[in-house]
Coordinates of C-alpha atoms in Angstrom, one line a residue:
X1 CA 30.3 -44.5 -6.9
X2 CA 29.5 -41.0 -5.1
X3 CA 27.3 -38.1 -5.7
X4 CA 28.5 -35.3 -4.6
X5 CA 25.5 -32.6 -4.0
X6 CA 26.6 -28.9 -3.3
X7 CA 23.2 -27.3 -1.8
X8 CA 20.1 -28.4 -0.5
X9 CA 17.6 -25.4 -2.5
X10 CA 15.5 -26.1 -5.2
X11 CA 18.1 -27.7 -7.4
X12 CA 19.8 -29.4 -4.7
X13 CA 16.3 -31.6 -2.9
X14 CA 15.1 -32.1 -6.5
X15 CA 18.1 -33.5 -7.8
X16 CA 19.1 -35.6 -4.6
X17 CA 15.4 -36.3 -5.0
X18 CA 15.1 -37.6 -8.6
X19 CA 18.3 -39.5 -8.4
X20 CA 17.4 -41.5 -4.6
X21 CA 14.3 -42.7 -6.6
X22 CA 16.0 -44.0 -10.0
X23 CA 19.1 -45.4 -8.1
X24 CA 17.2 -47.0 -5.5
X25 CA 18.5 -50.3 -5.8
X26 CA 22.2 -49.4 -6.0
X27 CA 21.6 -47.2 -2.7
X28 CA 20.4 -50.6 -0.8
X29 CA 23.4 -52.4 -2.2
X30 CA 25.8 -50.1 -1.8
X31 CA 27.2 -49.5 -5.2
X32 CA 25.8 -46.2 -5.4
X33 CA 25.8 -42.8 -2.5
X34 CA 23.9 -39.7 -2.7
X35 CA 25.8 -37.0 -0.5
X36 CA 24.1 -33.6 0.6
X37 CA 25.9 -31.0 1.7
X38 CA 24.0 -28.0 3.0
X39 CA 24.4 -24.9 5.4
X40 CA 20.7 -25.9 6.7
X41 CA 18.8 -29.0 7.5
X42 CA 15.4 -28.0 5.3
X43 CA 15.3 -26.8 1.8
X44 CA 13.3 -22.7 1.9
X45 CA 10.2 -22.9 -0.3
X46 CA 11.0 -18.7 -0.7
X47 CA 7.6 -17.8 -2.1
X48 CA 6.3 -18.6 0.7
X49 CA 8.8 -16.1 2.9
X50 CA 6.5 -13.1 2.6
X51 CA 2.9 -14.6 3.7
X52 CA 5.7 -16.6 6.7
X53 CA 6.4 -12.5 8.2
X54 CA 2.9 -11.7 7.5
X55 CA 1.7 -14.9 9.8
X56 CA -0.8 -16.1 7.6
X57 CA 1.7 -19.2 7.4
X58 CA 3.8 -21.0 10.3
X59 CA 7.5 -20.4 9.4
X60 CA 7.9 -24.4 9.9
X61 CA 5.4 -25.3 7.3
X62 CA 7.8 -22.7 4.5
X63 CA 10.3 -25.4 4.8
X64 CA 11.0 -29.0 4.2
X65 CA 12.8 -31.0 6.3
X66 CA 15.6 -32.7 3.9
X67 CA 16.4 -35.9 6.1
X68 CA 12.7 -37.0 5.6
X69 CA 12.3 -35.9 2.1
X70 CA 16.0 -38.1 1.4
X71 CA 15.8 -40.5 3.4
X72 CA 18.6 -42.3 1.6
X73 CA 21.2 -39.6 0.8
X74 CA 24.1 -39.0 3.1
X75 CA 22.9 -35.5 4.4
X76 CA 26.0 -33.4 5.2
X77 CA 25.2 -30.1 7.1
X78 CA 28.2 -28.1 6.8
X79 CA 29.9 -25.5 4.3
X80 CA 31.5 -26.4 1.0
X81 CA 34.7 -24.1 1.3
X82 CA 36.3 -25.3 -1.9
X83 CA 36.3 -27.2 -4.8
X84 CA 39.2 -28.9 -6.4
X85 CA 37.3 -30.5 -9.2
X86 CA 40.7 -31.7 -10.6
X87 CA 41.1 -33.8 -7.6
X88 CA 37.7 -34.6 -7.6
X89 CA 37.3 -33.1 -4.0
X90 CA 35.4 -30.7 -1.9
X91 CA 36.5 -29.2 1.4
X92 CA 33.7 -28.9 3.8
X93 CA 33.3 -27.6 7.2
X94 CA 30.4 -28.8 9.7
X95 CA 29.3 -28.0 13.1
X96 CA 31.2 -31.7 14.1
X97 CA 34.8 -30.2 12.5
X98 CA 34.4 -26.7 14.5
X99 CA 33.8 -28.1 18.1
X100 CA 36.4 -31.1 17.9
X101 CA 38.7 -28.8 16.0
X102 CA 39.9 -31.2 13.6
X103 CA 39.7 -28.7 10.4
X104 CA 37.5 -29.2 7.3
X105 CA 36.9 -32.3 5.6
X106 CA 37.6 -33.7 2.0
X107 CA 34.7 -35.6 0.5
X108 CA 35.5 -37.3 -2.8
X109 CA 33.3 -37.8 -5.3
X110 CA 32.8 -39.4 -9.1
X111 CA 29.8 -36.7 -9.9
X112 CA 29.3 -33.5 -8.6
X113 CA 26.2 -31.8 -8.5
X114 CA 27.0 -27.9 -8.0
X115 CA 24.0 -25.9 -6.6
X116 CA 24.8 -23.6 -4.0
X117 CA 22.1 -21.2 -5.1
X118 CA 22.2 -17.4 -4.2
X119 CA 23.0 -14.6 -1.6
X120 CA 21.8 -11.0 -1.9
X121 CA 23.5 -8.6 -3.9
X122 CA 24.7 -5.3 -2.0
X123 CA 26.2 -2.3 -3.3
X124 CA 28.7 0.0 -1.1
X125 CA 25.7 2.2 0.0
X126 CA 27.0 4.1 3.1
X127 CA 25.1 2.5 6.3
X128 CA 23.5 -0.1 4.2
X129 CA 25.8 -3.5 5.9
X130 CA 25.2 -1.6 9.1
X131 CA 21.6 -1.3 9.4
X132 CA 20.2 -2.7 6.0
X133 CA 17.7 -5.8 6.7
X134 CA 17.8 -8.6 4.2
X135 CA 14.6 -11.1 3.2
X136 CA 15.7 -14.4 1.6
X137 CA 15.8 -16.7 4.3
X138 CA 12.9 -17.5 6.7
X139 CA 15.0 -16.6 10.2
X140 CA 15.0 -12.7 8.1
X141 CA 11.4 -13.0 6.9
X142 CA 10.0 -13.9 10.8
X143 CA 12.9 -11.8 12.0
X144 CA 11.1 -8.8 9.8
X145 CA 7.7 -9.4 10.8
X146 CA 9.1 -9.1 14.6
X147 CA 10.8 -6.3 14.1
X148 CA 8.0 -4.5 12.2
X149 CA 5.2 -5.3 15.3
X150 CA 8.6 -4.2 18.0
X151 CA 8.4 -0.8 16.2
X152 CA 5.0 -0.3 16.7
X153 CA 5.3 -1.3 20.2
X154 CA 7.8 1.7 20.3
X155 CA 5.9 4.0 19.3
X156 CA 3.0 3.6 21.0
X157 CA 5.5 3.8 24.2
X158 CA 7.4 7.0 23.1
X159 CA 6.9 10.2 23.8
X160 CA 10.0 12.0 21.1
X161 CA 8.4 12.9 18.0
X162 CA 11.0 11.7 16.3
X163 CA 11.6 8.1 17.7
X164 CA 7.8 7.6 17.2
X165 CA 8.3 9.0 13.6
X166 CA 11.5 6.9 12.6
X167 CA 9.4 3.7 14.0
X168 CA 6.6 3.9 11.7
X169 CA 8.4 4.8 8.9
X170 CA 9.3 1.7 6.6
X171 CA 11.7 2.1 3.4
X172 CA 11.8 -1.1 0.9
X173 CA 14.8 -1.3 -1.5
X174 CA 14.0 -3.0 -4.9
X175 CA 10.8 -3.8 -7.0
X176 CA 11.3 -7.4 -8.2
X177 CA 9.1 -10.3 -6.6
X178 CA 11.0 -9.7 -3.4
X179 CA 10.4 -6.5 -2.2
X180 CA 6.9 -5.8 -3.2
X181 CA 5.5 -9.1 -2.0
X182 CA 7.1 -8.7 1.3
X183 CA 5.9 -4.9 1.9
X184 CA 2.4 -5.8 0.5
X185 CA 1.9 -8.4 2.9
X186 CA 3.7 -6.6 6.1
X187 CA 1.8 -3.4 5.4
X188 CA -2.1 -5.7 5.4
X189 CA -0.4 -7.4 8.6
X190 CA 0.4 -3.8 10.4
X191 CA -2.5 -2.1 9.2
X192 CA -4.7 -4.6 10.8
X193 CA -2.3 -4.5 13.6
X194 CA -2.9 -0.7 14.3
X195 CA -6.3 -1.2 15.1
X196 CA -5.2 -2.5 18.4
X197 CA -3.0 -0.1 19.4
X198 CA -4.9 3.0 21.1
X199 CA -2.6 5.3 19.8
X200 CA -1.6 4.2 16.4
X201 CA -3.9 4.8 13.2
X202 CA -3.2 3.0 9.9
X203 CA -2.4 6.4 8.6
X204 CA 0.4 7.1 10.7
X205 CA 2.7 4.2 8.9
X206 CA 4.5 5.2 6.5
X207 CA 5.4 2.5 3.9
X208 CA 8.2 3.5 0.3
X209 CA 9.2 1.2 -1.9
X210 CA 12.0 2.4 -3.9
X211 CA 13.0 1.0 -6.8
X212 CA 15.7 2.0 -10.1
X213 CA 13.8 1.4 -13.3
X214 CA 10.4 2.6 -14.6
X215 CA 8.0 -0.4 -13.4
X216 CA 7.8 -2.8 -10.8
X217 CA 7.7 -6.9 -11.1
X218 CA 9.1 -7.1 -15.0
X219 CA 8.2 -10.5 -14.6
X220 CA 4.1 -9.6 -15.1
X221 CA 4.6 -7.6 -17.7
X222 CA 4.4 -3.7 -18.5
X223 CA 0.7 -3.6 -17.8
X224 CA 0.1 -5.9 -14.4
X225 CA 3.5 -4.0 -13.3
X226 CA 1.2 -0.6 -13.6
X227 CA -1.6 -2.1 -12.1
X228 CA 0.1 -3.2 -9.0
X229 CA 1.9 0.4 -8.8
X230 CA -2.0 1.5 -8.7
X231 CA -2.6 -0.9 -6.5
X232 CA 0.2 0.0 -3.8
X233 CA -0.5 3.3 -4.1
X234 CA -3.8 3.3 -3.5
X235 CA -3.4 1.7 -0.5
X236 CA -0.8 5.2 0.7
X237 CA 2.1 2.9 -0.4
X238 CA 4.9 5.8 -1.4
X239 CA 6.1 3.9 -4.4
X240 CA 9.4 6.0 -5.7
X241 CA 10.4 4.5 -9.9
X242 CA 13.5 5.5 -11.3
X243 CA 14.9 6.1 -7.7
X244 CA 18.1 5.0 -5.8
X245 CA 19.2 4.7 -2.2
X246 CA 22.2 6.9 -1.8
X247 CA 22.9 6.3 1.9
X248 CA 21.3 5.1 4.9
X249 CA 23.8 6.4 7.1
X250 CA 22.8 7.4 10.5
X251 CA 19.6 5.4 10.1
X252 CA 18.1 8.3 7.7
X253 CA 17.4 6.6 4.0
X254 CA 18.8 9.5 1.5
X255 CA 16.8 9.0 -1.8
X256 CA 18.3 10.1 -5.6
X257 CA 15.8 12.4 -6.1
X258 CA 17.0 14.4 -2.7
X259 CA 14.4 12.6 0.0
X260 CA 15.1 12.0 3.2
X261 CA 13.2 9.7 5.5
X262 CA 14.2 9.1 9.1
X263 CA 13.5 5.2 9.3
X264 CA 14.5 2.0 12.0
X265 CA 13.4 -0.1 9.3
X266 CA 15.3 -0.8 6.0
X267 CA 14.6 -3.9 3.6
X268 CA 17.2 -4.3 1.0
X269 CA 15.9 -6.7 -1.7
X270 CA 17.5 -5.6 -4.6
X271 CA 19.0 -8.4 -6.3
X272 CA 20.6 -11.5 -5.6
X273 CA 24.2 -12.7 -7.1
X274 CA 26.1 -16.1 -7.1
X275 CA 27.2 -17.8 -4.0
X276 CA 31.1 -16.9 -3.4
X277 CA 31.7 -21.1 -3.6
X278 CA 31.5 -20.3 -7.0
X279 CA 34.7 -18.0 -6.9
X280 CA 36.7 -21.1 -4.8
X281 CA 36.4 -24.1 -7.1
X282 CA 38.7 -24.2 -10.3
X283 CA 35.5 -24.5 -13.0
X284 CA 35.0 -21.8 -15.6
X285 CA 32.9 -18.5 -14.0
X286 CA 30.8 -16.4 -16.6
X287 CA 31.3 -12.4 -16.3
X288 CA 28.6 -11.9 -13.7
X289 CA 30.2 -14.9 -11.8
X290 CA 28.0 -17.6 -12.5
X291 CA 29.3 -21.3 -13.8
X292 CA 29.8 -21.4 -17.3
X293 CA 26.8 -24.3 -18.8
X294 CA 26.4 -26.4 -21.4
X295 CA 22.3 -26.6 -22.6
X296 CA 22.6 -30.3 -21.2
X297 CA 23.4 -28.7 -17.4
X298 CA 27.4 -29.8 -17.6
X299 CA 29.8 -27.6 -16.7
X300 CA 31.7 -26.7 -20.1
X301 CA 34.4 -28.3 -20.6
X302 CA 34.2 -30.5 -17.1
X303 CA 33.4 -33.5 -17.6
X304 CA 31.8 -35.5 -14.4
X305 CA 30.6 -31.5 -12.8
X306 CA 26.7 -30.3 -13.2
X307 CA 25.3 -27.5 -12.5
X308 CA 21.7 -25.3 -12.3
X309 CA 19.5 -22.8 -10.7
X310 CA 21.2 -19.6 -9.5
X311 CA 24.5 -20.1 -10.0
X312 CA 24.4 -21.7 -13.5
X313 CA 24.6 -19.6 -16.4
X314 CA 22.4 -22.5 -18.8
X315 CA 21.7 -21.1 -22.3
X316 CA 18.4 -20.6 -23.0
X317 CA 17.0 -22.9 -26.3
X318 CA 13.8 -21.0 -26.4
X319 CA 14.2 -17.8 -26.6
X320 CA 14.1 -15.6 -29.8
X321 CA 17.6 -14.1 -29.4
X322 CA 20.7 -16.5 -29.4
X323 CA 22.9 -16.3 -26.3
X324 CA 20.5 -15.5 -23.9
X325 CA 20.4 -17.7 -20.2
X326 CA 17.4 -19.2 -18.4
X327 CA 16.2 -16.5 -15.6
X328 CA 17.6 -17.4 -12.3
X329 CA 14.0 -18.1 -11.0
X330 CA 12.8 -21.6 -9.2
X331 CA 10.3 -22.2 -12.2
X332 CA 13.6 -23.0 -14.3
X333 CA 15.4 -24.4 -10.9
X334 CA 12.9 -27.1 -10.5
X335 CA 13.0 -28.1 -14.3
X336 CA 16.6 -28.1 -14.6
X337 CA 16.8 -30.2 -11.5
X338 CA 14.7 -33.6 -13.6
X339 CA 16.6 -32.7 -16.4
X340 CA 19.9 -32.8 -14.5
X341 CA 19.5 -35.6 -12.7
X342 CA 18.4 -38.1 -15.8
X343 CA 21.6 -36.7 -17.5
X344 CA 23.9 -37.7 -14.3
X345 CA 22.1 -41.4 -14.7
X346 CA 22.2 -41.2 -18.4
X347 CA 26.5 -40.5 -18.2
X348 CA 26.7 -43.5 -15.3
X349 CA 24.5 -45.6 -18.0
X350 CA 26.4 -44.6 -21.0
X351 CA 23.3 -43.1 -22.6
X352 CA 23.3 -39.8 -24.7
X353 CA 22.6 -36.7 -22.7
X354 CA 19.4 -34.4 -22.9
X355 CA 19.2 -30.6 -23.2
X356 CA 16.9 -28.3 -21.5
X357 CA 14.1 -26.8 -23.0
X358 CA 11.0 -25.2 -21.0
X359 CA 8.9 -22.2 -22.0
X360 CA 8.3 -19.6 -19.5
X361 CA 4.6 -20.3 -18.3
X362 CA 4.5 -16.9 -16.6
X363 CA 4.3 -15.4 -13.1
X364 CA 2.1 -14.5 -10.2
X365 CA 2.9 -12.2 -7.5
X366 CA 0.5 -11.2 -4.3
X367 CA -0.5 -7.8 -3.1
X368 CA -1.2 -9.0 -0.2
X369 CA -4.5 -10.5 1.4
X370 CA -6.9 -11.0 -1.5
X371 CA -5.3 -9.2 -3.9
X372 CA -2.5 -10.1 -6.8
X373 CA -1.3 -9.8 -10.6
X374 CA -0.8 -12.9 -12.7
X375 CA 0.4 -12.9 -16.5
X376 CA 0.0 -16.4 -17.2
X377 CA 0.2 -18.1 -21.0
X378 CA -0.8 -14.8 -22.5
X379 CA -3.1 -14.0 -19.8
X380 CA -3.3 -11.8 -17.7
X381 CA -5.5 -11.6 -14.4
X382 CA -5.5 -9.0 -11.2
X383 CA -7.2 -8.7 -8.0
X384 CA -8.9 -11.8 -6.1
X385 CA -8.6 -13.9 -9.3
X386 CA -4.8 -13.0 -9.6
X387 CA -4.6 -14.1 -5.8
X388 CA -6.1 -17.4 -6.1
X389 CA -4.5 -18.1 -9.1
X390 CA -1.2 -17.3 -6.8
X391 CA -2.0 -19.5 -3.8
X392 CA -3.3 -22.3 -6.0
X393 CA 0.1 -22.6 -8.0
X394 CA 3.0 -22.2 -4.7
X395 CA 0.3 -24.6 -3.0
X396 CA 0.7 -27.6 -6.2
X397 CA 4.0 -26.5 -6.1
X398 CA 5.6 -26.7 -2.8
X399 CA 7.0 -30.3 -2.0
X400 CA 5.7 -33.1 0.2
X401 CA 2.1 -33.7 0.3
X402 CA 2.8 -33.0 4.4
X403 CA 3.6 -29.7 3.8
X404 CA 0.7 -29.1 1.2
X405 CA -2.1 -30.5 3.5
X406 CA -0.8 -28.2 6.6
X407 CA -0.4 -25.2 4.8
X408 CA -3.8 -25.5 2.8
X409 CA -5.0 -26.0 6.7
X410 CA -3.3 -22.9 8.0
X411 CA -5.1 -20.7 5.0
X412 CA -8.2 -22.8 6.3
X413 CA -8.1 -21.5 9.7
X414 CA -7.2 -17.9 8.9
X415 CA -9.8 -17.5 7.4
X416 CA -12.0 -18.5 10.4
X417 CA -9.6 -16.4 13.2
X418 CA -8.3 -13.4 13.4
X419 CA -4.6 -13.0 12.3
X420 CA -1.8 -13.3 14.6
X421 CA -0.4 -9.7 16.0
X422 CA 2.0 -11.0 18.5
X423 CA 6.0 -10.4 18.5
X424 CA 8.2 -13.6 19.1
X425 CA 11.3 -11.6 19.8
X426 CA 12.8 -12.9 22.2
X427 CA 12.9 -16.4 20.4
X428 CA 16.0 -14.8 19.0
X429 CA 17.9 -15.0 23.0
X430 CA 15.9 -18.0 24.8
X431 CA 18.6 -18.3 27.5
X432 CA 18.2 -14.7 28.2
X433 CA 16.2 -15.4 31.7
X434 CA 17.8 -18.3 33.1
X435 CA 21.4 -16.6 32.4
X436 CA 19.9 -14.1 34.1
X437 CA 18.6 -16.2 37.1
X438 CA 22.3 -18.4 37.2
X439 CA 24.0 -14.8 37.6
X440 CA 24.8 -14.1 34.3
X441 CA 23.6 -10.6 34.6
X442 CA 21.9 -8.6 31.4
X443 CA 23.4 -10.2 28.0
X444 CA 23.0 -7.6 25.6
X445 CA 22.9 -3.7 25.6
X446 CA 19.7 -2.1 25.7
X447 CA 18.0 -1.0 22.2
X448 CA 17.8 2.7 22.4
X449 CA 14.2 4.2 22.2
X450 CA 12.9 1.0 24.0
X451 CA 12.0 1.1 27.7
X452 CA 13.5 -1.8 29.9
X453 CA 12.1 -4.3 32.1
X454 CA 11.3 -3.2 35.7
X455 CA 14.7 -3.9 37.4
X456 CA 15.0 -6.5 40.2
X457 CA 16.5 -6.3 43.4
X458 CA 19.3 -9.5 44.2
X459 CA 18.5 -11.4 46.5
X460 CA 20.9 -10.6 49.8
X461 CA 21.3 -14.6 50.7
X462 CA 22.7 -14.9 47.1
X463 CA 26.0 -14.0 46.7
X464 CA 26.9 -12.4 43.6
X465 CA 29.6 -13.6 41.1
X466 CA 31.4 -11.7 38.8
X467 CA 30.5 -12.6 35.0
X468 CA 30.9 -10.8 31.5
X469 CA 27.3 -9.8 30.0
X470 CA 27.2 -12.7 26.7
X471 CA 26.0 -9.3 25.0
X472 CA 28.8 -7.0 26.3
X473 CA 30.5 -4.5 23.7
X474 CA 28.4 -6.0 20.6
X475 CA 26.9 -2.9 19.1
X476 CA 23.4 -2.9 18.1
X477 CA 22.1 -4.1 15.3
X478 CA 19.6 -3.2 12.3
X479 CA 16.7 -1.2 13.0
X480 CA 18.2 -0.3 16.8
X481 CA 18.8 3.6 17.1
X482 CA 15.9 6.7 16.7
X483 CA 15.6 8.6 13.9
X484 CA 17.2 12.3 14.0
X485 CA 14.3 14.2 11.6
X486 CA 10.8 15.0 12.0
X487 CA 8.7 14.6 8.7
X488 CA 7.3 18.3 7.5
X489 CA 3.7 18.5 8.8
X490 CA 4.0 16.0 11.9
X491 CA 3.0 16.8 15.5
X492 CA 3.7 15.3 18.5
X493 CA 2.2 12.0 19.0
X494 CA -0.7 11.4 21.5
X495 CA 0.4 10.1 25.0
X496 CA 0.1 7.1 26.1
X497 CA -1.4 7.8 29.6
X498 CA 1.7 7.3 31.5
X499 CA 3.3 9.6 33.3
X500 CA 6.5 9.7 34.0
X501 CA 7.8 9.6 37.3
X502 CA 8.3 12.6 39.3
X503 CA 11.8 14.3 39.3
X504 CA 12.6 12.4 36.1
X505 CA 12.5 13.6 32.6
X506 CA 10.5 10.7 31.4
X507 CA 13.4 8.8 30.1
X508 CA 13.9 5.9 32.0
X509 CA 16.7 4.3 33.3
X510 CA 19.2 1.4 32.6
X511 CA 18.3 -1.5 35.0
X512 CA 20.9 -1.6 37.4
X513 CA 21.7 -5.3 37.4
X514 CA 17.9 -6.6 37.2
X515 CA 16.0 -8.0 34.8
X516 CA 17.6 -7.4 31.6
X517 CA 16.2 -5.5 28.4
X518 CA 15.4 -7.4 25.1
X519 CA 18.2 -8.2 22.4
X520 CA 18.4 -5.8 20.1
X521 CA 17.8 -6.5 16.2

């Protein structure tokens, strides 16, 4: 007998989880498997993302490494392409089927557990797949926080208003957890930042969140969502309600209400939707595209197929208004997943099935360092209170006592040391240099508005072979080109001391042939 599980998210490691535990014995034995398929070998705890790109948390200890946590479940990292639930199949595709060339496999199965989760939700915004940045996954999140530091580098090295303008301005898309977590924790990381460049005052970032209804985090309720508006602002945060994004063509965000900001940086975290598996399998889809559910986590009308979290559409038993669905949040994920999992055993055992029932406790959301808004069982909390409250719940939350202990350590240090400022970049390319010292030449085009490594002369003994840059003809990528506007009111920048060489504008060169520039983002 197989279990088939489709993600390794919240729903995904809990049920694996819960179901490796109660079918111990038939795992030693052999009458029973528990198979894993996932895109990644760790399971994202997300609300941990925006402290991750803020560095007050390593990016390792946001994730949980699935083959220790299931030590007994067949873990499968690949793609689920299709699924053919009549046949009882899924096609998969791994990193083993790509290189040998072999094509995707079919895993069979007896139960399938369908949790893909969710991918962000875009809109066709001119310029927005072009340069938008997303913030779901902890490669974006420490991917952000690089960037963000890299623009300050620029323009503290720039001399055109407008470069150094573009660089320091940063435009968030969306008002849910998402989006004002991640730009109130990047703002306390640059502003604290600034004070080490010579050149660079807090006051010259420029931080909007824009966002399409009348309040931000709906999940705290009408009042916290006012307070942390209050909040933001008062810390210069140009928070725009009732606003949309019209275009970000050209690398200038153009606002609803007629604004226009030059930016490098945009974060688009305005909504999520289903994973497109869901749109490949033959089960029944909902209108928004999610998998039709019965309150007992079955797929209607599908006998043997499960599913929860994101892309299950599971009526919710509690609320006041029939037909409404659970929230697609990971306080119902992780519920659903127990409940799940005991009604998988309880079909195998021939026992009668359970539905799912869970009052929403509430929600917590951080401002950043020290500050938050909780609304809790009726209550509601703000400030440092609101912030412990915050750090106190994700740390009980997130899984493994190993990952609770080095976290709780990490918060423990930080608060002993000063916070980390430096940019890992060039994690991104790690065989940059030595392709460079085999002869590969430079491997990626050169980001404009940033200044290049000193070039290097070859070496005459060495003869030179020809080679194709890796990074040749890839355009550049998010956040890579100047702005074209000025804000109204700004001057030119202070210098940076350097003077440029004589005979030369002050632009400098492309290395011919040395050392080559960073990879763009």
């Amino acid at each position: 007998m197989r279990i088939l599980v489709v993600g390794g998210g919240y729903v995904g490691m809990y049920t694996a989880l819960r179901l490796q535990r109660k079918l111990k014995q038939r795992l030693r034995s052999g009458d029973a498997e528990i198979v894993v398929v996932t895109p990644e070998p760790y399971m994202t705890y997300q609300p941990f993302l925006p402290e991750a790109a803020a560095g007050s948390i390593s990016p390792r200890h946001v994730v949980v490494p699935l083959r220790r946590v299931l030590d007994h479940c067949t873990i499968v990292i690949g793609e689920a392409e299709r699924i053919d639930h009549a046949k009882r199949t899924a096609t998969v595709t791994t990193l083993a089927t790509a290189e040998d060339g072999t094509g995707a496999l079919e895993i069979g199965y007896d139960e399938i557990v369908i949790a893909p989760g969710s991918v962000s939700r875009t809109l066709p915004i001119p310029g927005l797949a072009d340069f938008g940045i997303g913030f779901k996954t902890v490669e974006e999140a420490i991917g952000l926080r690089n960037h963000v530091i890299e623009q300050m580098d620029i323009a503290s090295a720039t001399r055109d208003p407008a470069i150094r303008d573009a660089a320091l301005t940063f435009v968030f898309v969306g008002g849910g957890y998402a989006g004002v977590e991640a730009l109130a924790e990047l703002e306390d990381m640059a502003r604290y930042t600034a004070r080490y460049y010579h050149n660079i005052k807090p006051t010259d970032l420029r931080w909007i969140l824009v966002e399409a209804s009348d309040r931000i985090l709906p999940e705290v309720g009408e009042a916290m969502g006012r307070y942390a508006v209050g909040e933001l602002r008062g810390r210069s945060v140009d928070v725009r309600l009732e606003t949309r994004l019209e275009t970000c063509e050209d690398r200038v965000a153009v606002l609803s209400d007629g604004s226009r900001f030059p930016t490098r940086t945009l974060v688009w975290t305005a909504g999520v939707k289903p994973s497109p598996l869901l749109a490949a399998t033959d089960l029944p889809l909902t209108e928004r595209g999610r998998l039709r559910c019965t309150a007992t986590l079955a797929v209607e009308g599908m006998p043997h197929a499960w599913a929860a979290g994101d892309a299950a559409a599971v009526p919710d038993l509690t609320a006041a208004e029939p037909g409404r669905e659970t929230a697609p949040n990971a306080q119902h994920a992780v519920r659903q997943a127990k409940v799940l999992a005991d009604n998988v055993l309880a079909t195998l055992d021939g026992r009668p099935l359970t539905e799912y029932r869970h009052t929403y406790a509430g929600s917590v959301a951080s401002l950043g360092l020290h500050k938050g808004v909780a609304h809790v069982y009726g209550r509601k909390l703000k400030g440092y209170p609101a912030w412990l409250m915050h750090r106190t719940y994700h740390l009980s939350r997130v899984p493994t006592f190993n990952r609770k202990a080095r976290v709780l350590a990490e918060w423990t240090l930080a608060g002993l040391f000063k916070r980390e400022i430096v940019s890992l970049g060039s994690l991104e390319h790690p065989r940059a240099e030595f392709e460079l010292a085999a002869g590969g030449g430079p491997v990626a085009p050169q980001r404009p508005g940033t200044l290049p490594r000193p070039a290097t002369s070859p070496d005459p003994s060495t003869p030179s072979s020809p080679s194709t840059p890796r990074g040749a003809g890839t355009p550049p990528a998010a956040g890579t080109s100047p702005g074209d506007g000025i804000r109204p009111g700004d001057s030119t920048p202070p210098g940076d001391g350097i003077s440029p060489p004589p005979g030369t504008d002050g632009r400098p060169e492309d290395p011919p042939g040395g050392r080559p520039p960073r990879t763009p983002r």
